[in-house]
PDB file of C-alpha atoms and ligand atoms in Angstrom:
ATOM      1  CA  UNK A   1     108.554  53.790 148.782  1.00  0.00           C
ATOM      2  CA  UNK A   2     105.701  53.180 146.372  1.00  0.00           C
ATOM      3  CA  UNK A   3     103.542  55.612 148.363  1.00  0.00           C
ATOM      4  CA  UNK A   4     106.164  58.320 148.075  1.00  0.00           C
ATOM      5  CA  UNK A   5     106.540  57.687 144.375  1.00  0.00           C
ATOM      6  CA  UNK A   6     102.762  57.980 143.876  1.00  0.00           C
ATOM      7  CA  UNK A   7     102.734  61.172 145.913  1.00  0.00           C
ATOM      8  CA  UNK A   8     105.647  62.558 143.911  1.00  0.00           C
ATOM      9  CA  UNK A   9     103.920  61.738 140.620  1.00  0.00           C
ATOM     10  CA  UNK A  10     100.689  63.362 141.825  1.00  0.00           C
ATOM     11  CA  UNK A  11     102.530  66.515 142.879  1.00  0.00           C
ATOM     12  CA  UNK A  12     104.299  66.702 139.531  1.00  0.00           C
ATOM     13  CA  UNK A  13     101.030  66.240 137.630  1.00  0.00           C
ATOM     14  CA  UNK A  14      99.259  69.004 139.591  1.00  0.00           C
ATOM     15  CA  UNK A  15     102.287  71.288 139.284  1.00  0.00           C
ATOM     16  CA  UNK A  16     102.519  70.840 135.526  1.00  0.00           C
ATOM     17  CA  UNK A  17      98.762  71.314 135.083  1.00  0.00           C
ATOM     18  CA  UNK A  18      99.063  74.661 136.869  1.00  0.00           C
ATOM     19  CA  UNK A  19     101.983  75.533 134.632  1.00  0.00           C
ATOM     20  CA  UNK A  20     100.262  74.603 131.395  1.00  0.00           C
ATOM     21  CA  UNK A  21      96.725  75.747 132.155  1.00  0.00           C
ATOM     22  CA  UNK A  22      97.820  79.285 133.017  1.00  0.00           C
ATOM     23  CA  UNK A  23      97.884  81.578 130.019  1.00  0.00           C
ATOM     24  CA  UNK A  24     101.342  82.947 129.401  1.00  0.00           C
ATOM     25  CA  UNK A  25     101.583  86.506 130.665  1.00  0.00           C
ATOM     26  CA  UNK A  26     103.858  87.400 127.755  1.00  0.00           C
ATOM     27  CA  UNK A  27     103.633  87.115 124.011  1.00  0.00           C
ATOM     28  CA  UNK A  28     100.060  87.529 122.901  1.00  0.00           C
ATOM     29  CA  UNK A  29      99.856  86.233 119.334  1.00  0.00           C
ATOM     30  CA  UNK A  30      97.443  88.364 117.337  1.00  0.00           C
ATOM     31  CA  UNK A  31      96.059  87.200 114.018  1.00  0.00           C
ATOM     32  CA  UNK A  32      95.251  90.241 111.894  1.00  0.00           C
ATOM     33  CA  UNK A  33      92.605  89.445 109.304  1.00  0.00           C
ATOM     34  CA  UNK A  34      92.478  91.661 106.211  1.00  0.00           C
ATOM     35  CA  UNK A  35      90.849  91.443 102.780  1.00  0.00           C
ATOM     36  CA  UNK A  36      88.169  93.225 100.813  1.00  0.00           C
ATOM     37  CA  UNK A  37      89.640  96.702 101.303  1.00  0.00           C
ATOM     38  CA  UNK A  38      92.985  98.322 100.453  1.00  0.00           C
ATOM     39  CA  UNK A  39      95.138  99.909 103.089  1.00  0.00           C
ATOM     40  CA  UNK A  40      98.661 101.271 103.550  1.00  0.00           C
ATOM     41  CA  UNK A  41     100.434  98.075 104.514  1.00  0.00           C
ATOM     42  CA  UNK A  42     103.787  99.533 105.515  1.00  0.00           C
ATOM     43  CA  UNK A  43     102.377 102.095 107.966  1.00  0.00           C
ATOM     44  CA  UNK A  44      99.786  99.606 109.202  1.00  0.00           C
ATOM     45  CA  UNK A  45     102.480  97.021 109.946  1.00  0.00           C
ATOM     46  CA  UNK A  46     104.551  99.700 111.680  1.00  0.00           C
ATOM     47  CA  UNK A  47     101.605 100.260 114.010  1.00  0.00           C
ATOM     48  CA  UNK A  48     101.378  96.515 114.683  1.00  0.00           C
ATOM     49  CA  UNK A  49     105.114  96.418 115.344  1.00  0.00           C
ATOM     50  CA  UNK A  50     104.784  99.297 117.807  1.00  0.00           C
ATOM     51  CA  UNK A  51     102.515  97.335 120.150  1.00  0.00           C
ATOM     52  CA  UNK A  52     105.477  96.172 122.174  1.00  0.00           C
ATOM     53  CA  UNK A  53     107.500  92.980 122.643  1.00  0.00           C
ATOM     54  CA  UNK A  54     104.598  91.160 124.338  1.00  0.00           C
ATOM     55  CA  UNK A  55     102.391  91.297 121.238  1.00  0.00           C
ATOM     56  CA  UNK A  56     103.471  89.450 118.113  1.00  0.00           C
ATOM     57  CA  UNK A  57     101.436  89.575 114.939  1.00  0.00           C
ATOM     58  CA  UNK A  58     100.678  87.636 111.814  1.00  0.00           C
ATOM     59  CA  UNK A  59      98.650  89.118 108.970  1.00  0.00           C
ATOM     60  CA  UNK A  60      96.359  86.915 106.906  1.00  0.00           C
ATOM     61  CA  UNK A  61      93.617  87.696 104.427  1.00  0.00           C
ATOM     62  CA  UNK A  62      90.255  86.371 103.402  1.00  0.00           C
ATOM     63  CA  UNK A  63      89.362  83.965 101.892  1.00  0.00           C
ATOM     64  CA  UNK A  64      92.403  81.953 103.144  1.00  0.00           C
ATOM     65  CA  UNK A  65      91.806  83.291 106.654  1.00  0.00           C
ATOM     66  CA  UNK A  66      88.586  81.273 106.956  1.00  0.00           C
ATOM     67  CA  UNK A  67      90.740  78.195 107.666  1.00  0.00           C
ATOM     68  CA  UNK A  68      92.061  79.833 110.829  1.00  0.00           C
ATOM     69  CA  UNK A  69      88.602  79.535 112.408  1.00  0.00           C
ATOM     70  CA  UNK A  70      88.684  75.728 112.090  1.00  0.00           C
ATOM     71  CA  UNK A  71      89.040  73.970 115.474  1.00  0.00           C
ATOM     72  CA  UNK A  72      92.467  72.547 114.576  1.00  0.00           C
ATOM     73  CA  UNK A  73      93.887  76.015 113.889  1.00  0.00           C
ATOM     74  CA  UNK A  74      92.452  77.946 116.822  1.00  0.00           C
ATOM     75  CA  UNK A  75      95.472  77.299 119.058  1.00  0.00           C
ATOM     76  CA  UNK A  76      97.777  79.044 116.593  1.00  0.00           C
ATOM     77  CA  UNK A  77      96.842  82.524 117.834  1.00  0.00           C
ATOM     78  CA  UNK A  78      95.383  84.236 120.908  1.00  0.00           C
ATOM     79  CA  UNK A  79      93.448  87.277 119.671  1.00  0.00           C
ATOM     80  CA  UNK A  80      91.746  88.049 116.355  1.00  0.00           C
ATOM     81  CA  UNK A  81      92.238  91.583 115.056  1.00  0.00           C
ATOM     82  CA  UNK A  82      89.873  92.398 112.204  1.00  0.00           C
ATOM     83  CA  UNK A  83      90.855  94.884 109.527  1.00  0.00           C
ATOM     84  CA  UNK A  84      88.862  93.471 106.651  1.00  0.00           C
ATOM     85  CA  UNK A  85      85.750  94.285 104.672  1.00  0.00           C
ATOM     86  CA  UNK A  86      85.040  90.832 103.324  1.00  0.00           C
ATOM     87  CA  UNK A  87      81.548  90.006 102.047  1.00  0.00           C
ATOM     88  CA  UNK A  88      81.350  86.463 100.672  1.00  0.00           C
ATOM     89  CA  UNK A  89      80.884  83.658 103.174  1.00  0.00           C
ATOM     90  CA  UNK A  90      79.468  80.133 102.969  1.00  0.00           C
ATOM     91  CA  UNK A  91      77.246  78.503 105.599  1.00  0.00           C
ATOM     92  CA  UNK A  92      80.112  76.286 106.727  1.00  0.00           C
ATOM     93  CA  UNK A  93      82.546  79.209 106.964  1.00  0.00           C
ATOM     94  CA  UNK A  94      80.083  81.292 108.958  1.00  0.00           C
ATOM     95  CA  UNK A  95      79.459  78.429 111.393  1.00  0.00           C
ATOM     96  CA  UNK A  96      83.193  77.951 112.082  1.00  0.00           C
ATOM     97  CA  UNK A  97      83.714  81.713 112.311  1.00  0.00           C
ATOM     98  CA  UNK A  98      80.944  82.254 114.897  1.00  0.00           C
ATOM     99  CA  UNK A  99      81.832  79.084 116.853  1.00  0.00           C
ATOM    100  CA  UNK A 100      85.478  80.123 117.070  1.00  0.00           C
ATOM    101  CA  UNK A 101      84.589  83.406 118.741  1.00  0.00           C
ATOM    102  CA  UNK A 102      81.635  82.114 120.779  1.00  0.00           C
ATOM    103  CA  UNK A 103      83.886  79.424 122.235  1.00  0.00           C
ATOM    104  CA  UNK A 104      86.509  81.868 123.410  1.00  0.00           C
ATOM    105  CA  UNK A 105      88.626  83.533 120.746  1.00  0.00           C
ATOM    106  CA  UNK A 106      88.536  87.264 121.496  1.00  0.00           C
ATOM    107  CA  UNK A 107      88.254  90.008 118.883  1.00  0.00           C
ATOM    108  CA  UNK A 108      89.386  93.568 118.305  1.00  0.00           C
ATOM    109  CA  UNK A 109      87.648  94.926 115.181  1.00  0.00           C
ATOM    110  CA  UNK A 110      88.847  98.085 113.484  1.00  0.00           C
ATOM    111  CA  UNK A 111      87.320 100.547 111.081  1.00  0.00           C
ATOM    112  CA  UNK A 112      85.910  99.025 107.842  1.00  0.00           C
ATOM    113  CA  UNK A 113      85.480  95.677 109.634  1.00  0.00           C
ATOM    114  CA  UNK A 114      82.034  96.997 110.599  1.00  0.00           C
ATOM    115  CA  UNK A 115      81.208  97.249 106.870  1.00  0.00           C
ATOM    116  CA  UNK A 116      81.841  93.549 106.219  1.00  0.00           C
ATOM    117  CA  UNK A 117      79.404  90.682 105.656  1.00  0.00           C
ATOM    118  CA  UNK A 118      76.351  92.549 104.372  1.00  0.00           C
ATOM    119  CA  UNK A 119      74.369  89.313 104.202  1.00  0.00           C
ATOM    120  CA  UNK A 120      75.453  87.629 107.426  1.00  0.00           C
ATOM    121  CA  UNK A 121      73.624  89.220 110.404  1.00  0.00           C
ATOM    122  CA  UNK A 122      75.356  86.973 112.949  1.00  0.00           C
ATOM    123  CA  UNK A 123      78.566  88.898 112.226  1.00  0.00           C
ATOM    124  CA  UNK A 124      76.729  92.078 113.227  1.00  0.00           C
ATOM    125  CA  UNK A 125      75.852  90.326 116.513  1.00  0.00           C
ATOM    126  CA  UNK A 126      79.471  89.254 117.019  1.00  0.00           C
ATOM    127  CA  UNK A 127      80.918  92.748 116.774  1.00  0.00           C
ATOM    128  CA  UNK A 128      77.791  94.594 117.905  1.00  0.00           C
ATOM    129  CA  UNK A 129      77.676  96.922 114.942  1.00  0.00           C
ATOM    130  CA  UNK A 130      77.012  97.204 111.230  1.00  0.00           C
ATOM    131  CA  UNK A 131      77.594  99.805 108.524  1.00  0.00           C
ATOM    132  CA  UNK A 132      74.805  99.246 106.010  1.00  0.00           C
ATOM    133  CA  UNK A 133      75.500  99.482 102.280  1.00  0.00           C
ATOM    134  CA  UNK A 134      71.824  99.035 101.406  1.00  0.00           C
ATOM    135  CA  UNK A 135      68.463  99.594 103.117  1.00  0.00           C
ATOM    136  CA  UNK A 136      68.300  96.902 105.785  1.00  0.00           C
ATOM    137  CA  UNK A 137      65.805  95.818 108.411  1.00  0.00           C
ATOM    138  CA  UNK A 138      67.488  94.427 111.511  1.00  0.00           C
ATOM    139  CA  UNK A 139      65.854  93.535 114.831  1.00  0.00           C
ATOM    140  CA  UNK A 140      62.640  95.218 113.716  1.00  0.00           C
ATOM    141  CA  UNK A 141      64.266  98.519 112.781  1.00  0.00           C
ATOM    142  CA  UNK A 142      64.824  99.925 109.306  1.00  0.00           C
ATOM    143  CA  UNK A 143      68.219 101.356 108.415  1.00  0.00           C
ATOM    144  CA  UNK A 144      69.107 103.436 105.381  1.00  0.00           C
ATOM    145  CA  UNK A 145      72.489 103.090 103.669  1.00  0.00           C
ATOM    146  CA  UNK A 146      75.190 104.668 105.866  1.00  0.00           C
ATOM    147  CA  UNK A 147      77.507 107.473 104.740  1.00  0.00           C
ATOM    148  CA  UNK A 148      81.200 108.234 105.142  1.00  0.00           C
ATOM    149  CA  UNK A 149      83.458 111.272 104.870  1.00  0.00           C
ATOM    150  CA  UNK A 150      87.227 111.088 104.472  1.00  0.00           C
ATOM    151  CA  UNK A 151      89.960 113.306 105.930  1.00  0.00           C
ATOM    152  CA  UNK A 152      88.292 115.043 108.837  1.00  0.00           C
ATOM    153  CA  UNK A 153      89.915 116.468 111.936  1.00  0.00           C
ATOM    154  CA  UNK A 154      87.684 115.727 114.878  1.00  0.00           C
ATOM    155  CA  UNK A 155      87.706 115.162 118.599  1.00  0.00           C
ATOM    156  CA  UNK A 156      87.505 111.718 120.151  1.00  0.00           C
ATOM    157  CA  UNK A 157      86.002 111.747 123.641  1.00  0.00           C
ATOM    158  CA  UNK A 158      86.754 109.051 126.158  1.00  0.00           C
ATOM    159  CA  UNK A 159      83.329 107.915 127.361  1.00  0.00           C
ATOM    160  CA  UNK A 160      84.505 105.244 129.804  1.00  0.00           C
ATOM    161  CA  UNK A 161      87.420 106.778 131.683  1.00  0.00           C
ATOM    162  CA  UNK A 162      87.968 103.872 134.082  1.00  0.00           C
ATOM    163  CA  UNK A 163      87.751 101.079 131.513  1.00  0.00           C
ATOM    164  CA  UNK A 164      91.011  99.126 130.957  1.00  0.00           C
ATOM    165  CA  UNK A 165      90.831  99.852 127.200  1.00  0.00           C
ATOM    166  CA  UNK A 166      90.767 103.640 127.672  1.00  0.00           C
ATOM    167  CA  UNK A 167      92.851 103.849 130.848  1.00  0.00           C
ATOM    168  CA  UNK A 168      95.344 106.717 130.785  1.00  0.00           C
ATOM    169  CA  UNK A 169      93.878 108.171 127.586  1.00  0.00           C
ATOM    170  CA  UNK A 170      92.439 111.678 127.556  1.00  0.00           C
ATOM    171  CA  UNK A 171      90.150 113.140 124.894  1.00  0.00           C
ATOM    172  CA  UNK A 172      92.203 113.530 121.734  1.00  0.00           C
ATOM    173  CA  UNK A 173      92.162 114.794 118.147  1.00  0.00           C
ATOM    174  CA  UNK A 174      92.220 112.466 115.190  1.00  0.00           C
ATOM    175  CA  UNK A 175      92.416 112.853 111.398  1.00  0.00           C
ATOM    176  CA  UNK A 176      90.292 110.103 109.990  1.00  0.00           C
ATOM    177  CA  UNK A 177      87.192 108.970 108.138  1.00  0.00           C
ATOM    178  CA  UNK A 178      83.793 109.112 109.824  1.00  0.00           C
ATOM    179  CA  UNK A 179      80.839 106.785 109.333  1.00  0.00           C
ATOM    180  CA  UNK A 180      77.273 107.850 109.970  1.00  0.00           C
ATOM    181  CA  UNK A 181      74.094 105.873 110.518  1.00  0.00           C
ATOM    182  CA  UNK A 182      75.538 102.514 111.488  1.00  0.00           C
ATOM    183  CA  UNK A 183      73.904 100.093 113.887  1.00  0.00           C
ATOM    184  CA  UNK A 184      75.304  99.811 117.421  1.00  0.00           C
ATOM    185  CA  UNK A 185      73.952  96.995 119.550  1.00  0.00           C
ATOM    186  CA  UNK A 186      71.955  97.885 122.682  1.00  0.00           C
ATOM    187  CA  UNK A 187      73.873  97.083 125.822  1.00  0.00           C
ATOM    188  CA  UNK A 188      77.424  97.511 124.541  1.00  0.00           C
ATOM    189  CA  UNK A 189      79.772  99.531 126.762  1.00  0.00           C
ATOM    190  CA  UNK A 190      80.539 102.786 124.934  1.00  0.00           C
ATOM    191  CA  UNK A 191      84.257 103.536 125.186  1.00  0.00           C
ATOM    192  CA  UNK A 192      84.633 106.461 122.773  1.00  0.00           C
ATOM    193  CA  UNK A 193      82.262 109.059 121.397  1.00  0.00           C
ATOM    194  CA  UNK A 194      82.414 112.088 119.131  1.00  0.00           C
ATOM    195  CA  UNK A 195      80.332 115.215 118.521  1.00  0.00           C
ATOM    196  CA  UNK A 196      81.429 115.310 114.875  1.00  0.00           C
ATOM    197  CA  UNK A 197      78.087 115.667 113.007  1.00  0.00           C
ATOM    198  CA  UNK A 198      79.120 113.393 110.122  1.00  0.00           C
ATOM    199  CA  UNK A 199      79.641 110.501 112.538  1.00  0.00           C
ATOM    200  CA  UNK A 200      77.473 108.198 114.582  1.00  0.00           C
ATOM    201  CA  UNK A 201      78.156 109.375 118.179  1.00  0.00           C
ATOM    202  CA  UNK A 202      79.533 106.091 119.567  1.00  0.00           C
ATOM    203  CA  UNK A 203      82.836 105.300 117.836  1.00  0.00           C
ATOM    204  CA  UNK A 204      84.266 102.677 120.156  1.00  0.00           C
ATOM    205  CA  UNK A 205      82.669  99.996 122.317  1.00  0.00           C
ATOM    206  CA  UNK A 206      83.221  96.819 124.277  1.00  0.00           C
ATOM    207  CA  UNK A 207      80.963  93.794 124.565  1.00  0.00           C
ATOM    208  CA  UNK A 208      80.880  90.032 124.970  1.00  0.00           C
ATOM    209  CA  UNK A 209      79.988  87.393 122.422  1.00  0.00           C
ATOM    210  CA  UNK A 210      79.690  83.918 123.920  1.00  0.00           C
ATOM    211  CA  UNK A 211      82.821  83.423 126.018  1.00  0.00           C
ATOM    212  CA  UNK A 212      84.768  86.157 124.247  1.00  0.00           C
ATOM    213  CA  UNK A 213      85.389  89.795 124.843  1.00  0.00           C
ATOM    214  CA  UNK A 214      85.053  92.023 121.793  1.00  0.00           C
ATOM    215  CA  UNK A 215      86.228  95.613 121.254  1.00  0.00           C
ATOM    216  CA  UNK A 216      85.340  97.718 118.218  1.00  0.00           C
ATOM    217  CA  UNK A 217      87.241 100.862 117.217  1.00  0.00           C
ATOM    218  CA  UNK A 218      85.608 102.729 114.339  1.00  0.00           C
ATOM    219  CA  UNK A 219      88.726 104.753 113.533  1.00  0.00           C
ATOM    220  CA  UNK A 220      91.637 103.476 111.477  1.00  0.00           C
ATOM    221  CA  UNK A 221      91.239 104.406 107.832  1.00  0.00           C
ATOM    222  CA  UNK A 222      94.732 105.581 107.009  1.00  0.00           C
ATOM    223  CA  UNK A 223      98.316 106.288 108.083  1.00  0.00           C
ATOM    224  CA  UNK A 224      97.589 109.358 110.284  1.00  0.00           C
ATOM    225  CA  UNK A 225      95.521 107.130 112.563  1.00  0.00           C
ATOM    226  CA  UNK A 226      98.043 104.257 112.413  1.00  0.00           C
ATOM    227  CA  UNK A 227     100.622 106.796 113.627  1.00  0.00           C
ATOM    228  CA  UNK A 228      98.385 108.453 116.240  1.00  0.00           C
ATOM    229  CA  UNK A 229      99.875 107.567 119.667  1.00  0.00           C
ATOM    230  CA  UNK A 230      96.441 107.562 121.307  1.00  0.00           C
ATOM    231  CA  UNK A 231      95.053 105.170 118.713  1.00  0.00           C
ATOM    232  CA  UNK A 232      98.072 102.883 119.131  1.00  0.00           C
ATOM    233  CA  UNK A 233      97.543 102.907 122.881  1.00  0.00           C
ATOM    234  CA  UNK A 234      93.831 102.120 122.431  1.00  0.00           C
ATOM    235  CA  UNK A 235      94.608  99.233 120.114  1.00  0.00           C
ATOM    236  CA  UNK A 236      97.197  97.811 122.497  1.00  0.00           C
ATOM    237  CA  UNK A 237      94.965  98.160 125.558  1.00  0.00           C
ATOM    238  CA  UNK A 238      92.060  96.633 123.627  1.00  0.00           C
ATOM    239  CA  UNK A 239      94.190  93.587 122.758  1.00  0.00           C
ATOM    240  CA  UNK A 240      95.391  93.239 126.362  1.00  0.00           C
ATOM    241  CA  UNK A 241      91.823  93.550 127.678  1.00  0.00           C
ATOM    242  CA  UNK A 242      90.137  91.053 125.354  1.00  0.00           C
ATOM    243  CA  UNK A 243      92.946  88.499 125.804  1.00  0.00           C
TER     244      UNK A 243
HETATM  245 ZN1   ZN B   1      87.971 103.739 105.487  1.00  0.00          ZN
END
């Protein structure tokens, strides 16, 4: 009898470990991190709400958001979505931030998130890009301050047609802000490009940082992009892919 009981207990333990180690297929909890730049909250939240019943969101802002990178808070969400342009960071905050992502918390970074943390190059390594506000030397190369232009109609080309992030998306038009002259890390997978002369050609990419997948989408300045069905689809597929 004791043997059977032991066997039963062992089966239950292995069964429950399978149950609890598997990531839930539903309900991806995204933590949207804002701060350092204004945006149209209502339309932005409508976009987040449009991502479907499997993606739930919480919006937080810097500097409070730094606490969410602490080890004890990392199980409160599944995917980080950056929509911030925060600059100030302490050594301790930057360590927790980088560790959190290196150890497995995936990231989707949108738009002015590539303009954040002017004085913290490890952030540029995390997302694989940087919009420079001042002349900067990085990895032996000199960069001049980047430029931006608002309210342009331009064509977004899908560069990686078979990638899960761009699957089912054809080249499309967008009305958005362009950035020119920003750094894009060697070796990233380009997902989206544009021929618009006021933009750096690669405007969307995928990469890894530590154990995490990272996707960057340069677009996303204002409501027309939040309402663009192709952008919504990209954002959703980016979240599903990094998760
Ligand atoms: Zn912008």
